Amino acid sequence: MYLGIDLGTSGVKVIILDDKDTLVEQASASLTVSRPAPLWSEQAPSDWWQATNEAIAQIKSKNSAALKAVQAIGLSGQMHGATLLNSKHQIIRPAILWNDGRSEAQCKTIEQRETNTRAITGNIAMPGFTAPKLVWVKENEPENFEQIAKVLLPKDYLRFLMTGDFASDMSDSAGTLWLDVEKRQWSNEMLKATDLTVENMPKLFEGSDITGYLNEDIANNWGMNEVPVIAGGGDNAAGAAGIGVINPNEAFLSLGTSGVYFVANETYNPNPDSAVHTFCHCIPNTWHQMSVVLSAASCLTWVTQLTGFANEKELLDEVEKLDFSTPSSVMFLPYLSGERTPHNNPNAKGIFFGLDHNTGAAELGRAVLEGVAFAFADGQQALIAAGTKIDQVSVIGGGARSALWGKILASVLNKPLTYRKGAEVGPALGAARLAKIASKKVPPSDVCIASEVDFVIEPDNTMQAYYLAQHTKYQQLYQSLKAHF
């Protein structure tokens, strides 16, 4: 048995996988995000630990024997979050999250201090990355910056509490802007640009390496043995391992809180000026490119609450009753948290356009589904412009449960979308697979295989025709409003 722990933005998911790659148990516990000021997005790291323990307790109550049989633990988690510890290993301030946009000015500061930033990291400096957040802390909370002994990514704070070790993996660390992504090592130049040193960083491992062992007290509390804990991966790289996207030109769409268009690469192939990310994969000697939409399934959650429906399924049921043989007059820009690819604009805002007296909740829901799809299409254009080849596309994440959204996405992207069994489990499955690789000492290609195809959604010819024109209108709408954000 192998345990996968995924620390997401909206919750912690825990799964147990057996040697036959069968999902034995799963549980989750929810998290909330604090937004104390415009552009801010924070969480208390103590909440992550509490949610992890809650999810483990759920599994323990259902199947304690499976927990006792676990041979290794893999971790995955939301990327970029700045978790700051002092010399006593205490949390200094709430963690600044991936979708926090306060550090736009600090991105410019970093690229001025280190003019080779894009060459070293393979990425443009963006507010979502970890390094600009630390410059912001130094400039705005100097008393907190002076206390910093370690900077950890979210999942690696869980690792510290589980094992006592300061460690991270290549894929997650690539999103900090402190990693030399080609050499897969910390960059002294990038650390210097933020007034930090390698001593402030965790030790680096490949995703399938053992970083430490579950300590005795935690093991006893969880009803487990003192098993090895594996480096794991950032949520997107772990999601790729879970769905088997580790070979060149294979891709997936992730419909989570954010949206990710992820393509695996066998070589380091950066093109930062297009706002496409180039990161290490959680598999050794492998990299990946991705475009990132900061608000995806979170837009659906937001519009569900806005329109007063009890849950997203009820709203989707109403959307499905609409006539999709013709285009909608309502459009939506899904920039509720700003945007990364291709705009790199933390100040971008969400917009409904084309409302009239007859606009109802279903039309708003449809506009949200289509707006997120158009944002993915922008990302696809950026990936292709960066020289990326995309052969087949799978879908993962909570939003993958909507076949209607899949039909819209396939039609907008002009690509068939493959839905695989277990895709909704996502990064937690990849984390468990990485634990299996480490425990059994087998090649990643033996474990990270594509799961069984559930169904394939093809583009709809009618929708495809009008979405082509609507995507252009969508792009023009952003450009016309950009100066007003």
CSV table of C-alpha atoms in Angstrom, one decimal:
chain,number,residue,atom,x,y,z
A,1,MET,CA,0.0,0.0,0.0
A,2,TYR,CA,1.1,3.6,-0.8
A,3,LEU,CA,-0.2,6.8,0.7
A,4,GLY,CA,-0.6,9.9,-1.4
A,5,ILE,CA,-1.2,13.3,0.4
A,6,ASP,CA,-2.1,16.2,-1.8
A,7,LEU,CA,-2.3,19.7,-0.2
A,8,GLY,CA,-4.5,21.7,-2.4
A,9,THR,CA,-5.8,25.3,-2.0
A,10,SER,CA,-9.4,24.2,-1.2
A,11,GLY,CA,-8.6,21.1,0.8
A,12,VAL,CA,-6.2,18.2,1.6
A,13,LYS,CA,-6.9,14.9,-0.2
A,14,VAL,CA,-5.4,11.6,1.0
A,15,ILE,CA,-5.5,8.3,-0.9
A,16,ILE,CA,-4.2,4.8,-0.4
A,17,LEU,CA,-3.1,2.9,-3.5
A,18,ASP,CA,-2.3,-0.8,-3.6
A,19,ASP,CA,0.3,-2.6,-5.7
A,20,LYS,CA,-2.1,-3.2,-8.5
A,21,ASP,CA,-2.7,0.6,-8.8
A,22,THR,CA,-6.1,0.3,-7.3
A,23,LEU,CA,-7.5,3.1,-5.2
A,24,VAL,CA,-8.3,1.4,-1.8
A,25,GLU,CA,-9.3,4.4,0.3
A,26,GLN,CA,-9.6,8.2,0.0
A,27,ALA,CA,-10.6,11.1,2.3
A,28,SER,CA,-10.4,14.8,2.2
A,29,ALA,CA,-10.7,17.8,4.5
A,30,SER,CA,-11.5,21.4,3.4
A,31,LEU,CA,-9.5,24.6,3.6
A,32,THR,CA,-10.4,28.2,3.2
A,33,VAL,CA,-8.4,31.1,1.8
A,34,SER,CA,-8.0,34.5,3.5
A,35,ARG,CA,-8.0,37.6,1.4
A,36,PRO,CA,-7.3,40.4,3.9
A,37,ALA,CA,-6.4,43.0,1.2
A,38,PRO,CA,-6.9,43.5,-2.6
A,39,LEU,CA,-4.7,41.0,-4.5
A,40,TRP,CA,-3.8,39.1,-1.3
A,41,SER,CA,-4.3,35.4,-0.9
A,42,GLU,CA,-3.1,33.6,2.3
A,43,GLN,CA,-3.6,30.5,4.4
A,44,ALA,CA,-2.5,29.5,7.9
A,45,PRO,CA,0.0,26.6,7.6
A,46,SER,CA,-1.5,25.2,10.9
A,47,ASP,CA,-4.7,24.7,8.9
A,48,TRP,CA,-2.9,22.5,6.4
A,49,TRP,CA,-1.7,20.3,9.2
A,50,GLN,CA,-5.1,20.1,10.9
A,51,ALA,CA,-6.8,19.2,7.6
A,52,THR,CA,-4.1,16.5,6.9
A,53,ASN,CA,-4.7,14.9,10.3
A,54,GLU,CA,-8.5,15.1,9.7
A,55,ALA,CA,-8.2,13.3,6.4
A,56,ILE,CA,-5.9,10.6,7.9
A,57,ALA,CA,-8.3,10.1,10.8
A,58,GLN,CA,-11.2,9.5,8.3
A,59,ILE,CA,-9.2,6.8,6.6
A,60,LYS,CA,-8.1,5.3,10.0
A,61,SER,CA,-11.8,5.1,11.1
A,62,LYS,CA,-12.7,3.3,7.8
A,63,ASN,CA,-9.8,1.1,7.1
A,64,SER,CA,-7.0,1.1,9.7
A,65,ALA,CA,-5.6,-2.1,8.3
A,66,ALA,CA,-4.8,-0.3,5.0
A,67,LEU,CA,-3.0,2.5,6.8
A,68,LYS,CA,-1.0,0.0,8.7
A,69,ALA,CA,0.0,-1.7,5.5
A,70,VAL,CA,1.3,1.5,3.9
A,71,GLN,CA,5.0,1.1,2.8
A,72,ALA,CA,5.8,4.7,1.8
A,73,ILE,CA,4.2,8.2,1.6
A,74,GLY,CA,4.3,10.6,-1.3
A,75,LEU,CA,3.5,14.3,-1.2
A,76,SER,CA,2.1,16.8,-3.6
A,77,GLY,CA,0.8,20.2,-3.2
A,78,GLN,CA,-0.1,23.7,-4.3
A,79,MET,CA,3.0,25.4,-5.7
A,80,HIS,CA,4.7,28.7,-5.0
A,81,GLY,CA,3.4,29.4,-1.5
A,82,ALA,CA,5.9,31.2,0.8
A,83,THR,CA,5.9,29.4,4.2
A,84,LEU,CA,8.4,31.2,6.5
A,85,LEU,CA,10.0,29.7,9.5
A,86,ASN,CA,12.2,31.3,12.2
A,87,SER,CA,15.2,29.7,13.8
A,88,LYS,CA,12.9,27.9,16.3
A,89,HIS,CA,11.0,26.4,13.4
A,90,GLN,CA,7.9,28.5,14.2
A,91,ILE,CA,5.7,30.0,11.5
A,92,ILE,CA,6.4,33.8,11.2
A,93,ARG,CA,3.3,34.9,9.2
A,94,PRO,CA,0.5,33.4,7.2
A,95,ALA,CA,1.7,31.7,4.0
A,96,ILE,CA,1.4,33.8,0.8
A,97,LEU,CA,-0.2,31.7,-1.8
A,98,TRP,CA,0.3,31.0,-5.5
A,99,ASN,CA,-2.7,33.2,-6.6
A,100,ASP,CA,-1.5,36.2,-4.5
A,101,GLY,CA,-0.8,39.2,-6.8
A,102,ARG,CA,0.7,41.8,-4.5
A,103,SER,CA,4.3,41.5,-5.6
A,104,GLU,CA,4.1,42.8,-9.2
A,105,ALA,CA,6.6,45.6,-8.5
A,106,GLN,CA,9.0,43.1,-6.8
A,107,CYS,CA,9.1,41.0,-10.0
A,108,LYS,CA,10.6,44.0,-11.8
A,109,THR,CA,13.1,44.5,-8.9
A,110,ILE,CA,14.3,40.9,-9.2
A,111,GLU,CA,14.8,41.1,-12.9
A,112,GLN,CA,16.7,44.4,-12.4
A,113,ARG,CA,19.0,42.9,-9.7
A,114,GLU,CA,19.7,39.8,-11.7
A,115,THR,CA,19.5,40.5,-15.5
A,116,ASN,CA,19.9,36.8,-16.3
A,117,THR,CA,16.8,35.8,-14.4
A,118,ARG,CA,15.0,34.4,-17.4
A,119,ALA,CA,18.1,32.5,-18.7
A,120,ILE,CA,18.7,31.0,-15.3
A,121,THR,CA,15.2,30.0,-14.3
A,122,GLY,CA,13.6,29.5,-17.8
A,123,ASN,CA,10.7,31.7,-16.6
A,124,ILE,CA,9.5,35.3,-16.5
A,125,ALA,CA,9.2,36.7,-13.0
A,126,MET,CA,5.6,36.6,-12.0
A,127,PRO,CA,3.8,37.6,-8.7
A,128,GLY,CA,2.6,34.1,-8.2
A,129,PHE,CA,6.2,32.7,-7.8
A,130,THR,CA,7.8,32.5,-4.4
A,131,ALA,CA,10.8,34.8,-4.8
A,132,PRO,CA,8.9,38.0,-5.4
A,133,LYS,CA,6.9,37.4,-2.3
A,134,LEU,CA,10.0,37.4,-0.2
A,135,VAL,CA,11.1,40.7,-1.7
A,136,TRP,CA,7.7,42.1,-0.8
A,137,VAL,CA,8.1,40.8,2.8
A,138,LYS,CA,11.5,42.4,3.1
A,139,GLU,CA,10.2,45.8,1.8
A,140,ASN,CA,6.9,45.8,3.7
A,141,GLU,CA,7.5,43.6,6.8
A,142,PRO,CA,11.2,43.9,7.5
A,143,GLU,CA,10.8,42.6,11.0
A,144,ASN,CA,9.4,39.4,9.6
A,145,PHE,CA,12.1,39.1,6.9
A,146,GLU,CA,14.9,39.4,9.5
A,147,GLN,CA,13.5,36.3,11.4
A,148,ILE,CA,13.5,34.0,8.3
A,149,ALA,CA,15.6,30.8,8.8
A,150,LYS,CA,13.9,28.6,6.3
A,151,VAL,CA,11.5,29.2,3.3
A,152,LEU,CA,9.4,26.1,2.6
A,153,LEU,CA,6.7,25.3,0.0
A,154,PRO,CA,3.4,24.2,1.4
A,155,LYS,CA,3.7,20.5,1.0
A,156,ASP,CA,7.3,20.7,2.4
A,157,TYR,CA,6.0,22.2,5.6
A,158,LEU,CA,3.9,19.1,6.0
A,159,ARG,CA,7.0,17.1,5.3
A,160,PHE,CA,8.9,18.9,8.1
A,161,LEU,CA,6.1,18.2,10.6
A,162,MET,CA,6.0,14.6,9.5
A,163,THR,CA,9.8,13.9,9.4
A,164,GLY,CA,11.7,16.8,10.9
A,165,ASP,CA,13.5,17.2,7.6
A,166,PHE,CA,13.8,20.3,5.4
A,167,ALA,CA,13.5,18.9,1.9
A,168,SER,CA,11.8,19.6,-1.4
A,169,ASP,CA,11.6,18.2,-4.9
A,170,MET,CA,12.7,19.6,-8.3
A,171,SER,CA,9.3,20.2,-9.8
A,172,ASP,CA,7.9,22.2,-6.9
A,173,SER,CA,11.1,24.1,-6.4
A,174,ALA,CA,11.2,25.1,-10.1
A,175,GLY,CA,8.3,27.4,-9.3
A,176,THR,CA,10.1,29.4,-6.7
A,177,LEU,CA,12.3,31.4,-9.2
A,178,TRP,CA,15.3,30.4,-7.2
A,179,LEU,CA,16.1,27.2,-9.1
A,180,ASP,CA,18.5,26.8,-12.1
A,181,VAL,CA,15.9,24.7,-13.9
A,182,GLU,CA,18.2,23.3,-16.5
A,183,LYS,CA,20.9,22.3,-13.9
A,184,ARG,CA,18.2,21.2,-11.3
A,185,GLN,CA,20.0,23.0,-8.5
A,186,TRP,CA,19.5,26.2,-6.4
A,187,SER,CA,20.9,29.3,-8.1
A,188,ASN,CA,23.1,31.4,-5.9
A,189,GLU,CA,22.6,34.3,-8.2
A,190,MET,CA,18.8,34.2,-7.9
A,191,LEU,CA,19.0,33.8,-4.1
A,192,LYS,CA,21.3,36.8,-3.9
A,193,ALA,CA,18.8,38.8,-5.8
A,194,THR,CA,16.3,38.3,-3.0
A,195,ASP,CA,18.9,38.6,-0.1
A,196,LEU,CA,18.7,34.9,0.8
A,197,THR,CA,21.2,32.1,0.7
A,198,VAL,CA,21.1,28.4,0.1
A,199,GLU,CA,21.1,27.9,3.9
A,200,ASN,CA,17.5,29.3,3.8
A,201,MET,CA,16.4,26.6,1.4
A,202,PRO,CA,15.5,23.0,1.9
A,203,LYS,CA,17.7,20.2,0.4
A,204,LEU,CA,16.7,19.2,-3.1
A,205,PHE,CA,15.7,15.7,-4.2
A,206,GLU,CA,14.2,14.1,-7.3
A,207,GLY,CA,10.5,13.4,-7.0
A,208,SER,CA,11.0,9.6,-6.4
A,209,ASP,CA,13.7,10.0,-3.8
A,210,ILE,CA,13.3,9.2,-0.1
A,211,THR,CA,13.8,12.4,1.9
A,212,GLY,CA,13.2,11.0,5.4
A,213,TYR,CA,11.0,8.8,7.6
A,214,LEU,CA,7.7,9.4,9.4
A,215,ASN,CA,8.6,10.1,13.0
A,216,GLU,CA,7.4,7.9,15.8
A,217,ASP,CA,4.8,10.1,17.3
A,218,ILE,CA,3.1,10.9,14.0
A,219,ALA,CA,3.3,7.2,13.0
A,220,ASN,CA,1.6,6.1,16.2
A,221,ASN,CA,-1.0,8.8,16.0
A,222,TRP,CA,-1.9,7.8,12.4
A,223,GLY,CA,-1.8,4.1,13.0
A,224,MET,CA,1.2,3.6,10.7
A,225,ASN,CA,4.7,2.3,10.7
A,226,GLU,CA,7.7,4.7,10.5
A,227,VAL,CA,7.7,4.5,6.7
A,228,PRO,CA,9.8,6.5,4.2
A,229,VAL,CA,8.5,9.8,3.0
A,230,ILE,CA,9.1,10.5,-0.7
A,231,ALA,CA,10.0,13.9,-2.2
A,232,GLY,CA,6.9,13.9,-4.4
A,233,GLY,CA,6.0,16.9,-6.6
A,234,GLY,CA,4.2,20.1,-7.2
A,235,ASP,CA,0.5,19.5,-7.8
A,236,ASN,CA,0.8,19.7,-11.6
A,237,ALA,CA,3.8,17.5,-12.0
A,238,ALA,CA,2.3,14.9,-9.6
A,239,GLY,CA,-1.0,15.1,-11.5
A,240,ALA,CA,1.0,14.2,-14.6
A,241,ALA,CA,2.6,11.2,-12.9
A,242,GLY,CA,-0.9,10.2,-11.8
A,243,ILE,CA,-2.4,10.2,-15.3
A,244,GLY,CA,0.8,8.9,-17.0
A,245,VAL,CA,1.9,12.1,-18.7
A,246,ILE,CA,5.6,11.7,-18.6
A,247,ASN,CA,6.5,11.2,-22.2
A,248,PRO,CA,7.3,13.9,-24.7
A,249,ASN,CA,4.3,15.8,-26.3
A,250,GLU,CA,1.8,14.2,-23.9
A,251,ALA,CA,-0.5,16.7,-22.3
A,252,PHE,CA,-3.3,17.2,-19.8
A,253,LEU,CA,-5.7,19.9,-18.8
A,254,SER,CA,-6.2,20.4,-15.1
A,255,LEU,CA,-9.6,21.8,-14.1
A,256,GLY,CA,-8.8,22.5,-10.4
A,257,THR,CA,-9.1,25.8,-8.5
A,258,SER,CA,-6.7,27.1,-11.2
A,259,GLY,CA,-6.4,25.7,-14.7
A,260,VAL,CA,-3.3,24.2,-16.2
A,261,TYR,CA,-2.4,23.1,-19.7
A,262,PHE,CA,0.6,20.8,-19.1
A,263,VAL,CA,2.9,19.3,-21.7
A,264,ALA,CA,5.8,16.9,-20.9
A,265,ASN,CA,9.3,17.4,-22.5
A,266,GLU,CA,12.4,15.2,-22.6
A,267,THR,CA,14.7,18.3,-22.8
A,268,TYR,CA,14.8,21.7,-21.2
A,269,ASN,CA,13.1,24.0,-23.7
A,270,PRO,CA,12.3,27.4,-22.2
A,271,ASN,CA,10.5,30.3,-23.8
A,272,PRO,CA,9.8,32.7,-20.9
A,273,ASP,CA,8.8,35.7,-23.0
A,274,SER,CA,5.5,34.0,-23.9
A,275,ALA,CA,4.6,33.6,-20.2
A,276,VAL,CA,4.7,29.8,-20.6
A,277,HIS,CA,6.3,28.1,-17.5
A,278,THR,CA,9.2,25.7,-18.0
A,279,PHE,CA,9.7,23.6,-14.9
A,280,CYS,CA,11.4,20.3,-13.9
A,281,HIS,CA,9.1,17.3,-13.9
A,282,CYS,CA,8.9,15.1,-10.8
A,283,ILE,CA,10.5,12.4,-12.9
A,284,PRO,CA,14.4,12.6,-13.2
A,285,ASN,CA,15.8,14.0,-16.4
A,286,THR,CA,12.4,15.3,-17.6
A,287,TRP,CA,11.0,18.8,-17.8
A,288,HIS,CA,7.6,20.2,-18.7
A,289,GLN,CA,6.0,23.3,-20.0
A,290,MET,CA,2.6,24.7,-19.0
A,291,SER,CA,0.3,27.6,-19.4
A,292,VAL,CA,-1.6,28.6,-16.2
A,293,VAL,CA,-5.1,30.1,-15.8
A,294,LEU,CA,-5.3,31.4,-12.3
A,295,SER,CA,-9.1,30.8,-12.0
A,296,ALA,CA,-10.8,27.8,-13.5
A,297,ALA,CA,-13.1,25.6,-11.4
A,298,SER,CA,-13.0,28.3,-8.8
A,299,CYS,CA,-15.0,30.5,-11.3
A,300,LEU,CA,-17.7,27.8,-11.4
A,301,THR,CA,-17.8,27.7,-7.6
A,302,TRP,CA,-18.1,31.5,-7.5
A,303,VAL,CA,-20.9,31.7,-10.1
A,304,THR,CA,-22.8,28.9,-8.3
A,305,GLN,CA,-22.7,30.9,-5.1
A,306,LEU,CA,-23.5,34.1,-6.9
A,307,THR,CA,-26.7,32.7,-8.5
A,308,GLY,CA,-27.9,31.0,-5.3
A,309,PHE,CA,-27.7,27.3,-6.3
A,310,ALA,CA,-27.0,24.8,-3.6
A,311,ASN,CA,-24.2,23.2,-5.6
A,312,GLU,CA,-22.4,23.2,-8.9
A,313,LYS,CA,-24.3,20.2,-10.3
A,314,GLU,CA,-27.7,22.0,-10.0
A,315,LEU,CA,-26.4,25.0,-11.9
A,316,LEU,CA,-24.8,22.7,-14.6
A,317,ASP,CA,-28.1,20.9,-15.0
A,318,GLU,CA,-29.7,24.3,-15.8
A,319,VAL,CA,-26.9,25.2,-18.2
A,320,GLU,CA,-27.3,21.9,-20.1
A,321,LYS,CA,-31.0,22.9,-20.9
A,322,LEU,CA,-29.7,25.8,-23.0
A,323,ASP,CA,-29.6,25.8,-26.8
A,324,PHE,CA,-25.9,25.3,-27.8
A,325,SER,CA,-26.7,25.3,-31.5
A,326,THR,CA,-26.1,29.1,-31.4
A,327,PRO,CA,-23.6,31.3,-29.6
A,328,SER,CA,-24.4,33.0,-26.4
A,329,SER,CA,-24.6,36.8,-26.2
A,330,VAL,CA,-22.9,36.8,-22.8
A,331,MET,CA,-19.2,36.5,-22.4
A,332,PHE,CA,-17.0,36.1,-19.3
A,333,LEU,CA,-13.4,37.1,-18.6
A,334,PRO,CA,-12.4,34.6,-15.9
A,335,TYR,CA,-9.7,36.8,-14.2
A,336,LEU,CA,-11.0,36.6,-10.7
A,337,SER,CA,-7.4,36.3,-9.4
A,338,GLY,CA,-5.7,38.1,-12.2
A,339,GLU,CA,-4.0,36.0,-14.9
A,340,ARG,CA,-0.7,34.4,-15.9
A,341,THR,CA,-0.5,32.9,-19.3
A,342,PRO,CA,-0.4,34.7,-21.7
A,343,HIS,CA,-1.1,38.1,-20.0
A,344,ASN,CA,1.1,38.0,-16.8
A,345,ASN,CA,-1.4,40.5,-15.4
A,346,PRO,CA,-2.2,40.3,-11.7
A,347,ASN,CA,-4.5,43.3,-12.0
A,348,ALA,CA,-6.8,41.7,-14.6
A,349,LYS,CA,-10.4,41.4,-13.3
A,350,GLY,CA,-13.4,39.2,-14.0
A,351,ILE,CA,-16.0,40.6,-16.4
A,352,PHE,CA,-19.5,39.7,-17.6
A,353,PHE,CA,-20.2,41.3,-20.9
A,354,GLY,CA,-23.5,41.3,-22.9
A,355,LEU,CA,-26.0,41.2,-20.1
A,356,ASP,CA,-29.7,42.2,-20.7
A,357,HIS,CA,-33.0,41.9,-18.9
A,358,ASN,CA,-33.4,38.3,-20.0
A,359,THR,CA,-30.0,37.0,-18.8
A,360,GLY,CA,-30.6,34.3,-16.2
A,361,ALA,CA,-28.4,32.1,-14.0
A,362,ALA,CA,-28.0,29.4,-16.7
A,363,GLU,CA,-26.6,32.0,-19.2
A,364,LEU,CA,-24.1,33.2,-16.6
A,365,GLY,CA,-23.1,29.6,-15.9
A,366,ARG,CA,-22.6,29.0,-19.6
A,367,ALA,CA,-20.5,32.1,-20.0
A,368,VAL,CA,-18.2,31.0,-17.2
A,369,LEU,CA,-17.6,27.6,-18.7
A,370,GLU,CA,-16.9,29.2,-22.1
A,371,GLY,CA,-14.7,32.0,-20.6
A,372,VAL,CA,-12.5,29.5,-18.9
A,373,ALA,CA,-12.3,27.5,-22.1
A,374,PHE,CA,-11.2,30.6,-24.0
A,375,ALA,CA,-8.5,31.2,-21.4
A,376,PHE,CA,-7.2,27.7,-22.0
A,377,ALA,CA,-7.2,28.4,-25.7
A,378,ASP,CA,-5.0,31.5,-25.1
A,379,GLY,CA,-2.7,29.2,-23.2
A,380,GLN,CA,-2.7,26.7,-26.0
A,381,GLN,CA,-1.7,29.4,-28.5
A,382,ALA,CA,1.1,30.4,-26.2
A,383,LEU,CA,2.4,26.9,-25.9
A,384,ILE,CA,2.3,26.3,-29.6
A,385,ALA,CA,4.1,29.7,-30.2
A,386,ALA,CA,6.8,28.5,-27.8
A,387,GLY,CA,7.4,25.5,-30.1
A,388,THR,CA,5.5,23.0,-28.0
A,389,LYS,CA,4.0,19.9,-29.8
A,390,ILE,CA,0.8,18.5,-28.3
A,391,ASP,CA,-0.2,15.0,-29.3
A,392,GLN,CA,-3.0,13.9,-27.0
A,393,VAL,CA,-4.7,15.7,-24.1
A,394,SER,CA,-6.2,14.1,-21.0
A,395,VAL,CA,-8.3,15.9,-18.4
A,396,ILE,CA,-7.9,15.8,-14.6
A,397,GLY,CA,-9.3,17.7,-11.6
A,398,GLY,CA,-12.6,18.2,-10.0
A,399,GLY,CA,-14.0,20.1,-13.0
A,400,ALA,CA,-13.4,17.0,-15.1
A,401,ARG,CA,-16.6,15.6,-13.8
A,402,SER,CA,-18.6,17.9,-16.1
A,403,ALA,CA,-19.1,16.3,-19.6
A,404,LEU,CA,-20.7,19.5,-20.8
A,405,TRP,CA,-17.6,21.5,-19.9
A,406,GLY,CA,-15.5,18.9,-21.6
A,407,LYS,CA,-17.6,19.3,-24.8
A,408,ILE,CA,-17.1,23.1,-24.6
A,409,LEU,CA,-13.3,22.7,-24.1
A,410,ALA,CA,-12.9,20.2,-26.9
A,411,SER,CA,-14.7,22.4,-29.3
A,412,VAL,CA,-12.8,25.6,-28.3
A,413,LEU,CA,-9.4,23.9,-28.4
A,414,ASN,CA,-10.3,21.8,-31.5
A,415,LYS,CA,-8.8,18.7,-29.8
A,416,PRO,CA,-10.4,15.5,-28.6
A,417,LEU,CA,-10.1,15.2,-24.8
A,418,THR,CA,-9.5,11.9,-23.1
A,419,TYR,CA,-11.0,11.2,-19.7
A,420,ARG,CA,-9.3,8.4,-17.7
A,421,LYS,CA,-10.4,6.4,-14.7
A,422,GLY,CA,-9.2,8.0,-11.4
A,423,ALA,CA,-8.6,11.4,-13.1
A,424,GLU,CA,-10.5,13.3,-10.4
A,425,VAL,CA,-8.0,12.0,-7.8
A,426,GLY,CA,-5.3,13.9,-9.7
A,427,PRO,CA,-2.1,14.8,-7.8
A,428,ALA,CA,-2.7,12.5,-4.8
A,429,LEU,CA,-2.6,9.6,-7.2
A,430,GLY,CA,0.7,10.8,-8.6
A,431,ALA,CA,2.1,11.2,-5.1
A,432,ALA,CA,1.2,7.7,-4.2
A,433,ARG,CA,2.8,6.4,-7.5
A,434,LEU,CA,6.0,8.3,-6.7
A,435,ALA,CA,6.0,6.5,-3.3
A,436,LYS,CA,5.6,3.2,-5.1
A,437,ILE,CA,8.6,4.0,-7.4
A,438,ALA,CA,10.8,4.7,-4.4
A,439,SER,CA,9.7,1.8,-2.3
A,440,LYS,CA,9.9,-0.8,-5.1
A,441,LYS,CA,13.0,0.8,-6.8
A,442,VAL,CA,11.5,0.5,-10.2
A,443,PRO,CA,11.7,2.8,-13.2
A,444,PRO,CA,9.0,5.6,-13.4
A,445,SER,CA,7.8,4.2,-16.8
A,446,ASP,CA,6.8,1.0,-15.0
A,447,VAL,CA,4.5,2.8,-12.7
A,448,CYS,CA,3.4,6.1,-14.3
A,449,ILE,CA,1.4,4.6,-17.0
A,450,ALA,CA,-1.8,6.0,-18.5
A,451,SER,CA,-4.8,4.8,-16.7
A,452,GLU,CA,-7.7,3.2,-18.4
A,453,VAL,CA,-9.7,5.4,-20.8
A,454,ASP,CA,-13.2,6.1,-19.4
A,455,PHE,CA,-14.4,8.1,-22.4
A,456,VAL,CA,-13.3,10.6,-25.1
A,457,ILE,CA,-15.1,13.8,-25.9
A,458,GLU,CA,-14.8,15.0,-29.5
A,459,PRO,CA,-15.2,18.6,-30.7
A,460,ASP,CA,-18.7,19.5,-31.7
A,461,ASN,CA,-18.7,20.9,-35.3
A,462,THR,CA,-21.4,23.5,-34.7
A,463,MET,CA,-19.9,24.8,-31.5
A,464,GLN,CA,-16.4,24.7,-33.0
A,465,ALA,CA,-17.5,27.0,-35.8
A,466,TYR,CA,-19.0,29.8,-33.6
A,467,TYR,CA,-16.4,29.4,-30.8
A,468,LEU,CA,-13.7,30.3,-33.3
A,469,ALA,CA,-15.3,33.8,-33.7
A,470,GLN,CA,-16.2,34.1,-30.1
A,471,HIS,CA,-12.6,33.4,-29.0
A,472,THR,CA,-11.4,36.3,-31.1
A,473,LYS,CA,-14.1,38.6,-29.6
A,474,TYR,CA,-13.0,37.4,-26.1
A,475,GLN,CA,-9.4,38.4,-26.9
A,476,GLN,CA,-10.5,41.8,-28.2
A,477,LEU,CA,-12.6,42.3,-25.0
A,478,TYR,CA,-9.6,41.8,-22.8
A,479,GLN,CA,-7.4,44.2,-24.9
A,480,SER,CA,-10.1,46.9,-24.9
A,481,LEU,CA,-10.4,46.7,-21.1
A,482,LYS,CA,-6.8,46.1,-20.1
A,483,ALA,CA,-6.0,49.8,-19.5
A,484,HIS,CA,-9.0,50.0,-17.0
A,485,PHE,CA,-7.9,47.2,-14.7
